[in-house]
Coordinates of C-alpha atoms in Angstrom, one line a residue:
Chain N
X58 CA 0.0 0.0 0.0
X59 CA 1.5 3.3 -1.0
X60 CA 2.1 5.9 1.7
X61 CA -0.5 8.5 1.5
X62 CA 0.6 12.1 0.8
X63 CA 0.3 14.6 3.5
X64 CA -2.9 16.8 3.6
X65 CA -2.5 20.3 2.2
X66 CA -2.9 21.7 5.6
X67 CA -0.1 19.4 7.0
X68 CA 2.2 20.7 4.3
X69 CA 1.7 24.2 5.5
X70 CA -1.1 25.6 3.2
X71 CA -2.5 27.3 6.4
X72 CA -1.6 27.1 10.1
X73 CA -4.0 28.6 12.6
X74 CA -7.3 28.8 10.7
X75 CA -10.4 27.8 12.7
X76 CA -11.7 25.7 9.9
X77 CA -8.5 23.8 8.9
X78 CA -5.4 24.9 10.6
X79 CA -3.4 21.9 11.9
X80 CA -2.1 24.1 14.7
X81 CA -5.6 25.1 16.0
X82 CA -6.6 22.5 18.5
X83 CA -10.0 24.1 19.0
X84 CA -10.8 24.3 15.3
X85 CA -12.4 21.9 12.8
X86 CA -9.0 20.7 11.5
X87 CA -10.2 19.7 8.0
X88 CA -7.7 17.8 5.9
X89 CA -7.7 18.1 2.2
X90 CA -6.0 15.9 -0.4
X91 CA -5.5 15.7 -4.1
X92 CA -7.6 13.3 -6.2
X93 CA -6.4 14.0 -9.7
X94 CA -7.1 17.7 -10.3
X95 CA -9.8 17.7 -7.6
X96 CA -9.5 18.0 -3.9
X97 CA -11.2 15.6 -1.5
X98 CA -11.7 15.6 2.3
X99 CA -13.5 13.5 4.9
X100 CA -14.5 14.9 8.3
X101 CA -16.5 13.8 11.3
X102 CA -18.6 16.2 13.3
X103 CA -18.9 16.2 17.1
X104 CA -22.2 16.5 18.9
X105 CA -21.8 20.3 19.6
X106 CA -21.6 20.9 15.8
X107 CA -25.4 20.5 15.5
X108 CA -27.8 23.0 14.0
X109 CA -31.5 23.6 14.7
X110 CA -31.9 20.0 15.7
X111 CA -29.3 17.8 17.5
X112 CA -29.4 15.3 14.6
X113 CA -28.2 17.6 11.8
X114 CA -25.0 19.4 11.1
X115 CA -25.0 23.2 11.6
X116 CA -25.2 25.3 8.4
X117 CA -22.4 27.6 9.5
X118 CA -20.1 24.6 10.0
X119 CA -21.0 23.4 6.5
X120 CA -20.1 26.8 5.1
X121 CA -16.8 26.7 7.0
X122 CA -15.9 23.3 5.6
X123 CA -16.8 24.3 2.0
X124 CA -14.9 27.6 2.3
X125 CA -11.7 26.0 3.8
X126 CA -11.7 23.0 1.4
X127 CA -12.1 25.2 -1.6
X128 CA -9.4 27.7 -0.7
X129 CA -7.0 24.9 0.1
X130 CA -7.5 23.6 -3.4
X131 CA -6.9 27.1 -4.8
X132 CA -3.6 27.3 -2.8
X133 CA -2.5 23.8 -3.7
X134 CA -3.3 24.4 -7.4
X135 CA -1.2 27.6 -7.4
X136 CA 1.8 25.8 -5.9
X137 CA 1.4 22.9 -8.3
X138 CA 1.3 25.4 -11.2
X139 CA 4.6 26.8 -10.0
X140 CA 6.0 23.3 -9.5
X141 CA 6.8 24.1 -5.9
X142 CA 5.9 22.2 -2.6
X143 CA 2.9 23.5 -0.7
X144 CA 4.0 25.9 2.0
X145 CA 7.4 26.7 0.4
X146 CA 8.5 30.4 0.3
X147 CA 7.3 32.7 -1.0
X148 CA 4.0 31.7 0.6
X149 CA 0.9 31.6 -1.5
X150 CA -2.4 32.7 0.2
X151 CA -6.0 33.0 -0.9
X152 CA -8.8 34.9 0.9
X153 CA -12.5 34.4 0.2
X154 CA -14.2 37.1 -1.8
X155 CA -17.6 35.5 -2.0
X156 CA -19.2 32.3 -0.6
X157 CA -22.5 31.0 -2.0
X158 CA -23.9 27.9 -0.3
X159 CA -27.1 26.1 -1.4
X160 CA -28.4 23.7 1.3
X161 CA -30.1 20.9 -0.5
X162 CA -31.1 18.6 2.3
X163 CA -30.3 18.1 6.0
X164 CA -26.8 16.7 6.8
X165 CA -26.9 14.0 9.4
X166 CA -24.5 14.8 12.2
X167 CA -23.3 11.2 12.8
X168 CA -22.3 10.4 9.2
X169 CA -18.9 11.0 7.7
X170 CA -18.9 14.2 5.7
X171 CA -17.3 14.1 2.3
X172 CA -16.1 17.1 0.4
X173 CA -15.1 17.4 -3.2
X174 CA -13.9 20.6 -4.9
X175 CA -12.7 21.6 -8.3
X176 CA -11.4 24.7 -9.9
X177 CA -14.0 26.1 -12.4
X178 CA -12.2 29.2 -13.6
X179 CA -9.0 31.3 -13.2
X180 CA -8.6 34.9 -14.0
X181 CA -5.7 37.0 -12.8
X182 CA -5.7 36.8 -9.0
X183 CA -9.2 35.3 -8.9
X184 CA -10.2 31.7 -8.8
X185 CA -13.7 30.2 -8.8
X186 CA -14.1 26.9 -7.1
X187 CA -17.2 24.6 -6.8
X188 CA -17.6 22.2 -4.0
X189 CA -20.0 19.5 -2.9
X190 CA -20.6 18.3 0.6
X191 CA -22.0 14.8 0.9
X192 CA -23.0 12.4 3.6
X193 CA -24.4 8.8 3.4
X194 CA -23.9 8.9 -0.4
X195 CA -26.0 12.0 -1.0
X196 CA -25.1 15.6 -1.8
X197 CA -26.3 17.8 1.0
X198 CA -24.9 21.2 0.1
X199 CA -23.2 22.8 -2.9
X200 CA -20.9 25.8 -2.7
X201 CA -19.4 28.3 -5.1
X202 CA -16.4 30.0 -3.7
X203 CA -14.5 33.0 -5.2
X204 CA -11.0 33.2 -3.9
X205 CA -8.6 36.1 -4.3
X206 CA -4.8 35.5 -4.2
X207 CA -2.9 37.6 -1.7
X208 CA 0.6 38.2 -0.6
X209 CA 1.0 36.2 2.6
X210 CA 3.3 37.1 5.4
Chain J
X273 CA -32.9 52.5 32.6
X274 CA -35.5 50.1 31.1
X275 CA -34.8 46.4 31.6
X276 CA -33.6 45.0 28.3
X277 CA -35.7 42.3 26.6
X278 CA -34.3 38.8 26.5
X279 CA -32.4 37.7 23.4
X280 CA -34.4 35.7 20.8
X281 CA -32.3 32.7 21.6
X282 CA -32.9 33.1 25.4
X283 CA -36.6 33.1 24.7
X284 CA -36.4 29.7 22.9
X285 CA -36.0 30.5 19.2
X286 CA -33.4 27.8 19.1
X287 CA -31.7 25.7 21.7
X288 CA -28.7 23.6 20.8
X289 CA -27.5 25.2 17.5
X290 CA -23.7 25.6 17.3
X291 CA -24.0 29.2 16.2
X292 CA -26.5 30.5 18.6
X293 CA -28.1 27.9 20.9
X294 CA -28.1 29.1 24.5
X295 CA -27.8 25.4 25.6
X296 CA -24.6 24.8 23.5
X297 CA -21.7 25.6 25.8
X298 CA -19.2 24.8 23.0
X299 CA -20.9 27.0 20.4
X300 CA -20.7 30.7 19.5
X301 CA -23.8 31.6 21.6
X302 CA -24.8 34.6 19.5
X303 CA -27.6 36.7 21.1
X304 CA -30.0 38.6 18.8
X305 CA -32.4 41.4 19.8
X306 CA -35.0 43.6 18.2
X307 CA -34.1 47.1 17.1
X308 CA -37.4 48.4 15.6
X309 CA -38.1 46.0 12.7
X310 CA -34.4 45.0 12.4
X311 CA -32.4 42.6 14.5
X312 CA -29.0 43.5 16.1
X313 CA -26.4 41.5 17.9
X314 CA -22.9 42.0 19.3
X315 CA -20.3 39.3 19.6
X316 CA -16.7 38.9 20.7
X317 CA -14.4 36.3 19.1
X318 CA -11.9 34.2 20.9
X319 CA -8.4 33.7 19.7
X320 CA -9.1 30.3 18.1
X321 CA -11.8 31.9 15.8
X322 CA -9.0 33.3 13.6
X323 CA -8.8 32.7 9.9
X324 CA -5.7 32.6 7.6
X325 CA -3.9 35.0 9.9
X326 CA -4.3 35.2 13.7
X327 CA -5.3 38.8 13.6
X328 CA -8.5 38.3 11.5
X329 CA -11.8 36.5 12.1
X330 CA -12.4 33.3 10.2
X331 CA -14.7 33.5 7.1
X332 CA -16.7 30.4 8.2
X333 CA -17.4 31.9 11.6
X334 CA -18.6 35.1 9.8
X335 CA -20.9 32.9 7.7
X336 CA -22.2 31.2 10.9
X337 CA -22.9 34.5 12.6
X338 CA -24.7 35.9 9.6
X339 CA -26.7 32.7 9.0
X340 CA -27.8 32.4 12.7
X341 CA -28.6 36.1 13.1
X342 CA -30.7 36.2 9.9
X343 CA -32.7 33.1 10.7
X344 CA -33.3 34.2 14.2
X345 CA -34.8 37.4 12.8
X346 CA -37.0 35.3 10.5
X347 CA -38.2 33.3 13.5
X348 CA -38.8 36.3 15.7
X349 CA -40.7 38.1 12.9
X350 CA -43.0 35.1 12.4
X351 CA -43.9 34.9 16.1
X352 CA -44.4 38.7 16.1
X353 CA -46.7 38.5 13.1
X354 CA -48.8 35.9 15.0
X355 CA -48.7 38.0 18.2
X356 CA -47.2 35.2 20.1
X357 CA -44.1 35.0 22.4
X358 CA -41.0 33.6 20.8
X359 CA -40.7 29.9 21.6
X360 CA -44.4 29.4 22.4
X361 CA -46.1 26.3 20.9
X362 CA -46.6 25.5 18.1
X363 CA -42.9 26.2 17.5
X364 CA -41.8 28.1 14.5
X365 CA -38.6 27.0 12.8
X366 CA -36.6 28.2 9.7
X367 CA -33.8 26.4 7.9
X368 CA -31.3 28.0 5.5
X369 CA -32.0 27.4 1.8
X370 CA -29.2 29.6 0.5
X371 CA -26.4 31.7 2.1
X372 CA -24.5 34.2 0.1
X373 CA -21.7 36.1 1.8
X374 CA -19.5 38.8 0.3
X375 CA -16.3 39.5 2.2
X376 CA -15.5 43.1 1.8
X377 CA -12.5 43.6 4.0
X378 CA -10.7 41.7 6.8
X379 CA -12.5 41.5 10.2
X380 CA -10.2 42.2 13.1
X381 CA -10.4 39.4 15.6
X382 CA -10.2 41.6 18.7
X383 CA -12.9 44.1 17.9
X384 CA -16.5 43.7 18.9
X385 CA -18.5 42.3 16.0
X386 CA -21.8 44.0 15.2
X387 CA -24.6 42.3 13.2
X388 CA -27.7 44.0 11.7
X389 CA -30.3 42.1 9.7
X390 CA -33.6 43.0 8.1
X391 CA -36.3 41.1 6.2
X392 CA -36.2 42.1 2.6
X393 CA -39.0 39.9 1.2
X394 CA -41.6 37.3 2.2
X395 CA -43.3 34.8 -0.1
X396 CA -45.2 31.8 1.3
X397 CA -42.7 29.7 3.4
X398 CA -39.7 31.7 2.1
X399 CA -38.1 34.7 3.6
X400 CA -35.1 36.7 2.3
X401 CA -33.0 38.5 4.9
X402 CA -30.0 40.8 4.4
X403 CA -27.4 41.2 7.0
X404 CA -24.3 43.2 7.6
X405 CA -21.3 42.3 9.8
X406 CA -19.3 45.3 11.1
X407 CA -16.3 45.9 13.3
X408 CA -14.6 49.1 14.3
X409 CA -17.3 51.1 12.6
X410 CA -16.9 49.5 9.1
X411 CA -18.9 46.9 7.3
X412 CA -16.7 43.8 6.8
X413 CA -19.1 41.4 5.2
X414 CA -22.6 41.4 3.8
X415 CA -24.9 38.4 3.6
X416 CA -28.1 37.4 1.8
X417 CA -29.9 34.6 3.5
X418 CA -32.9 32.6 2.1
X419 CA -34.8 31.0 4.9
X420 CA -37.5 28.4 4.6
X421 CA -40.1 27.9 7.3
X422 CA -40.4 24.3 8.6
X423 CA -42.6 22.4 11.1
X424 CA -40.4 22.1 14.1
X425 CA -40.6 19.3 16.6

């Protein structure tokens, strides 16, 4: 069995972010990986991540996961385009310009969440990423994320 | 000085929600209040709510706050229209159908966050709410939230 590559976040795409920073022990610690030209992630909620009912995942957490997963793909893609390892200097950062989430059906809290994102369009500093969030084999939410490349310190 | 009314969430608009449930001690515990026909809220982030840098608020947390504040206004408005106290049976619930957030400028983590939401349109079970998120006197993000009324158990 081949050794799995490190997640984007564990290679240094981001550090402290509440949604996906490996160094944030009170955050969601999402881990995103390449799957061809797309990015995939799996994530498991805890009971306090519930929404209006205790059985379903909170919509704000869904937005967080889609936002972080999509921007991590944008960052990873930019490093790949420059044929550099993720996190290598000079650092590449993206910030969210717009986040549009459609909630299709409730997301059960106790199922494993699966995210899949792909780059739809690139234009100068801007990138448009689409992302689905699935659980128990069904798409529960779809997101469109506009990311803007920034100089990162 | 008049006694301030209870927050929507403390009257029972929601209970366990990660974004605003009063009974969720690991959640954000947002508190929303009437200001005329609009809803207002103030909220203070903790250090682990940071985004790509430790100085700025995470975009997913911003989405959570806008989502919860907007749906709480939708719920409070529906009770008011029926001339009933918030949380009284039969319970009124709203779920998010679509959430669209524009991030205008970074939100400093250590400033008090201010939210202001208003109902833009009502049509059958649907409600459209607009919401601004401000800090240090400037609007940092704007949201448009489509809420759908549901039968709540």
